[in-house]
Coordinates of C-alpha atoms in Angstrom, one line a residue:
X1 CA -73.0 11.1 -79.8
X2 CA -75.2 12.5 -77.1
X3 CA -78.1 14.7 -78.2
X4 CA -79.3 15.7 -74.7
X5 CA -79.0 19.4 -74.0
X6 CA -76.4 21.2 -71.9
X7 CA -77.8 22.6 -68.6
X8 CA -76.7 26.1 -67.7
X9 CA -77.7 28.1 -64.6
X10 CA -77.0 31.5 -63.2
X11 CA -78.3 33.9 -60.6
X12 CA -79.8 36.1 -63.3
X13 CA -79.0 37.2 -66.8
X14 CA -75.2 37.0 -66.7
X15 CA -75.2 33.3 -67.7
X16 CA -76.5 34.4 -71.1
X17 CA -72.9 35.3 -71.8
X18 CA -72.1 31.5 -71.5
X19 CA -75.2 30.6 -73.5
X20 CA -74.1 33.0 -76.3
X21 CA -70.6 31.5 -76.3
X22 CA -72.0 27.9 -76.5
X23 CA -74.2 29.0 -79.4
X24 CA -71.2 30.4 -81.2
X25 CA -68.6 27.6 -80.5
X26 CA -70.9 24.6 -80.4
X27 CA -73.8 25.4 -82.8
X28 CA -75.3 21.9 -82.7
X29 CA -75.7 21.8 -78.9
X30 CA -79.1 22.3 -77.3
X31 CA -79.3 24.3 -74.1
X32 CA -81.6 24.5 -71.0
X33 CA -80.9 27.7 -69.1
X34 CA -82.2 28.6 -65.7
X35 CA -81.9 32.2 -64.5
X36 CA -82.6 32.4 -60.8
X37 CA -84.0 35.9 -60.9
X38 CA -86.3 34.9 -58.0
X39 CA -83.3 34.9 -55.7
X40 CA -81.2 37.6 -57.5
X41 CA -78.6 38.8 -56.5
X42 CA -76.4 35.9 -55.3
X43 CA -73.4 38.2 -54.8
X44 CA -74.7 39.7 -51.5
X45 CA -76.0 36.5 -50.0
X46 CA -74.3 34.1 -47.6
X47 CA -72.6 31.2 -49.4
X48 CA -74.7 28.6 -47.6
X49 CA -77.9 30.2 -48.9
X50 CA -76.5 30.3 -52.4
X51 CA -75.5 26.7 -52.2
X52 CA -79.1 25.7 -51.5
X53 CA -80.4 27.5 -54.5
X54 CA -77.7 26.0 -56.8
X55 CA -78.3 22.5 -55.6
X56 CA -82.0 22.8 -56.1
X57 CA -81.6 24.0 -59.7
X58 CA -78.9 21.4 -60.4
X59 CA -81.3 18.6 -59.4
X60 CA -84.0 20.0 -61.6
X61 CA -81.6 20.1 -64.6
X62 CA -80.3 16.6 -64.0
X63 CA -83.9 15.3 -64.0
X64 CA -84.7 17.1 -67.3
X65 CA -82.3 15.4 -68.2
X66 CA -79.2 17.2 -69.4
X67 CA -75.8 15.6 -70.3
X68 CA -73.7 18.1 -68.3
X69 CA -74.3 21.1 -66.2
X70 CA -72.5 24.5 -66.3
X71 CA -72.6 26.7 -63.2
X72 CA -72.4 30.0 -65.2
X73 CA -72.0 32.1 -62.2
X74 CA -68.8 32.9 -60.3
X75 CA -70.5 33.4 -57.0
X76 CA -72.4 30.1 -57.4
X77 CA -69.2 28.3 -58.5
X78 CA -67.3 29.5 -55.4
X79 CA -70.2 28.5 -53.1
X80 CA -71.5 25.3 -54.5
X81 CA -69.3 23.6 -57.2
X82 CA -67.9 20.8 -54.9
X83 CA -71.3 20.1 -53.4
X84 CA -73.0 19.9 -56.8
X85 CA -70.3 17.6 -58.2
X86 CA -70.9 15.3 -55.2
X87 CA -74.6 15.1 -55.7
X88 CA -74.9 14.9 -59.5
X89 CA -74.1 11.9 -61.7
X90 CA -73.4 14.1 -64.7
X91 CA -70.3 16.2 -65.3
X92 CA -70.4 19.7 -63.7
X93 CA -68.3 22.6 -64.8
X94 CA -67.8 25.9 -63.0
X95 CA -66.4 29.2 -64.4
X96 CA -63.6 30.0 -62.0
X97 CA -60.8 27.5 -62.8
X98 CA -61.0 28.1 -66.6
X99 CA -60.8 31.9 -66.1
X100 CA -57.9 31.7 -63.7
X101 CA -56.0 29.3 -65.9
X102 CA -56.4 31.5 -68.9
X103 CA -55.2 34.6 -67.0
X104 CA -52.0 32.8 -65.9
X105 CA -51.3 31.8 -69.5
X106 CA -51.0 35.5 -70.4
X107 CA -47.7 35.6 -68.4
X108 CA -49.0 38.5 -66.3
X109 CA -47.0 39.7 -63.3
X110 CA -50.1 41.4 -61.8
X111 CA -53.6 40.1 -62.4
X112 CA -56.7 42.1 -61.5
X113 CA -60.0 40.4 -60.6
X114 CA -63.4 42.1 -60.5
X115 CA -66.5 40.2 -59.2
X116 CA -69.4 40.3 -56.8
X117 CA -69.0 40.9 -53.1
X118 CA -69.3 37.2 -52.4
X119 CA -66.8 36.0 -55.0
X120 CA -64.2 38.6 -54.0
X121 CA -64.7 37.9 -50.3
X122 CA -64.3 34.2 -50.9
X123 CA -60.9 34.7 -52.7
X124 CA -61.7 31.9 -55.1
X125 CA -59.8 33.4 -58.1
X126 CA -56.7 34.3 -56.0
X127 CA -56.6 30.7 -54.7
X128 CA -56.9 29.2 -58.2
X129 CA -54.3 31.5 -59.6
X130 CA -51.8 30.8 -56.8
X131 CA -52.3 27.0 -57.2
X132 CA -50.9 27.5 -60.7
X133 CA -48.3 30.2 -60.0
X134 CA -47.9 31.5 -56.4
X135 CA -45.6 34.3 -57.5
X136 CA -48.3 36.2 -59.4
X137 CA -49.7 39.3 -57.6
X138 CA -53.5 39.4 -57.5
X139 CA -55.5 42.6 -56.9
X140 CA -59.2 41.9 -56.3
X141 CA -62.0 44.4 -56.3
X142 CA -65.7 43.8 -55.6
X143 CA -67.7 45.6 -58.2
X144 CA -71.3 44.6 -57.3
X145 CA -72.9 47.7 -58.9
X146 CA -71.9 46.5 -62.4
X147 CA -74.3 43.6 -62.0
X148 CA -77.2 45.9 -61.6
X149 CA -76.2 47.9 -64.7
X150 CA -76.5 44.7 -66.8
X151 CA -79.7 43.4 -65.1
X152 CA -81.4 46.7 -65.7
X153 CA -80.4 46.8 -69.4
X154 CA -78.2 49.9 -69.0
X155 CA -75.0 48.6 -70.7
X156 CA -74.9 51.1 -73.5
X157 CA -75.5 54.2 -71.4
X158 CA -73.3 57.0 -70.1
X159 CA -74.2 55.7 -66.6
X160 CA -72.6 52.3 -67.5
X161 CA -69.2 53.9 -68.4
X162 CA -69.4 56.2 -65.3
X163 CA -70.1 53.3 -63.0
X164 CA -67.3 51.2 -64.5
X165 CA -64.9 54.2 -64.2
X166 CA -65.8 54.6 -60.5
X167 CA -65.7 50.8 -59.7
X168 CA -62.3 50.2 -61.4
X169 CA -60.5 53.3 -60.1
X170 CA -58.4 51.1 -57.8
X171 CA -56.4 50.1 -60.9
X172 CA -55.4 53.7 -61.6
X173 CA -52.7 53.5 -58.9
X174 CA -52.3 49.7 -59.0
X175 CA -51.5 48.9 -62.6
X176 CA -52.4 45.4 -63.8
X177 CA -51.4 43.4 -66.9
X178 CA -54.5 41.2 -67.1
X179 CA -58.0 41.6 -65.7
X180 CA -60.4 38.7 -65.1
X181 CA -64.1 39.6 -65.6
X182 CA -65.0 37.5 -62.5
X183 CA -68.8 37.6 -63.0
X184 CA -70.7 36.4 -66.1
X185 CA -72.5 39.7 -66.2
X186 CA -69.3 41.6 -66.9
X187 CA -68.6 40.5 -70.5
X188 CA -71.7 42.6 -71.5
X189 CA -69.7 45.6 -70.2
X190 CA -66.4 44.6 -72.0
X191 CA -66.2 47.8 -74.1
X192 CA -66.6 50.1 -71.1
X193 CA -64.2 48.0 -69.0
X194 CA -61.5 48.1 -71.8
X195 CA -62.1 51.8 -72.1
X196 CA -61.3 52.3 -68.5
X197 CA -58.2 50.0 -68.1
X198 CA -56.7 50.7 -71.5
X199 CA -55.9 48.5 -74.5
X200 CA -52.6 47.2 -72.9
X201 CA -54.6 45.3 -70.3
X202 CA -55.7 41.8 -71.4
X203 CA -59.3 41.0 -70.5
X204 CA -60.2 37.4 -69.6
X205 CA -63.8 36.3 -70.1
X206 CA -64.3 33.1 -68.0
X207 CA -67.4 32.4 -70.1
X208 CA -65.3 31.9 -73.2
X209 CA -62.7 29.8 -71.4
X210 CA -65.4 27.7 -69.8
X211 CA -67.0 26.9 -73.2
X212 CA -63.6 25.8 -74.5
X213 CA -63.5 23.4 -71.6
X214 CA -67.0 22.2 -72.4
X215 CA -66.0 21.6 -76.0
X216 CA -63.0 19.6 -75.0
X217 CA -65.0 17.4 -72.6
X218 CA -67.7 16.7 -75.2
X219 CA -65.1 15.9 -77.9
X220 CA -63.0 13.6 -75.6
X221 CA -66.1 11.6 -74.4
X222 CA -67.9 11.4 -77.8
X223 CA -70.8 13.5 -76.4
X224 CA -71.2 16.1 -79.2
X225 CA -74.7 16.5 -80.6
X226 CA -75.6 16.1 -84.3
X227 CA -79.1 17.4 -84.1
X228 CA -80.6 20.8 -84.8
X229 CA -80.4 22.7 -81.4
X230 CA -83.1 24.1 -79.2
X231 CA -82.7 26.8 -76.6
X232 CA -85.1 26.7 -73.7
X233 CA -84.8 29.5 -71.2
X234 CA -86.4 29.5 -67.7
X235 CA -86.7 32.2 -65.1
X236 CA -87.6 31.8 -61.4
X237 CA -88.5 35.4 -61.3
X238 CA -90.0 37.8 -63.9
X239 CA -89.6 36.0 -67.2
X240 CA -90.0 39.4 -69.0
X241 CA -86.6 40.4 -67.7
X242 CA -85.0 37.2 -69.1
X243 CA -86.9 37.7 -72.5
X244 CA -85.5 41.3 -72.7
X245 CA -81.9 40.0 -72.0
X246 CA -82.3 37.2 -74.5
X247 CA -83.6 39.5 -77.2
X248 CA -80.6 41.8 -76.6
X249 CA -77.7 39.5 -76.1
X250 CA -78.8 36.3 -77.9
X251 CA -80.4 38.4 -80.7
X252 CA -83.7 36.5 -80.3
X253 CA -81.9 33.2 -80.7
X254 CA -84.0 31.1 -78.3
X255 CA -86.8 28.6 -78.6
X256 CA -88.8 29.4 -75.5
X257 CA -88.8 31.5 -72.3
X258 CA -90.9 30.3 -69.5
X259 CA -91.4 31.0 -65.7
X260 CA -90.2 28.2 -63.4
X261 CA -91.2 27.4 -59.9
X262 CA -89.0 24.9 -58.0
X263 CA -90.4 23.1 -55.1

């Protein structure tokens, strides 16, 4: 047993989709979440800059301490996962490989990927998919405006569906079998995305797949917790934005929400 918390970080509120999934699948696990709203958004920044932010947060989490770290951000995973793994002594899990692996398992001939500008430009999902099966066609589309819809709490509005429809119009003439929600903000728009692409398209939520990998790692290494969990949330920006997101998507299921300044 290991009753230390799981560390989770994201560029903003999107990582709450991973926190929510950990709460559902691993109800005894405590969580320390850092939302880097002070540097949001990551998706339009150079990878070297994002890497610096992620390394700083990862060192903070390791010192807390936590038993493992989840980079609950596709942009941050693409930019920093190897560097963070090299610097930390605890296990570090990103969201890209689990999502790509799950998409390939759907036996799709054509896989769509939506994500931030940075994630799509990096081609991280396409690389991971082709490592597993180079014959699969991948159609990637940067859909950065969807991140703002989530961050601004507009997910259940007509504007949300309109923005999804506009951003995913590429798939009207380029049919896909499976679509990877390649940003942890996007599961909060799952209904609108499914409405746009149709029920025949399988949606892959990397947050869900990542938590299954976390569960497997904890079970195999006898690291599961057997204590009542706590959920401590930190924001490097306006904590009120994080509180609003946690109230909405975690249904008030958190212990504390505090501002965080990292040196």
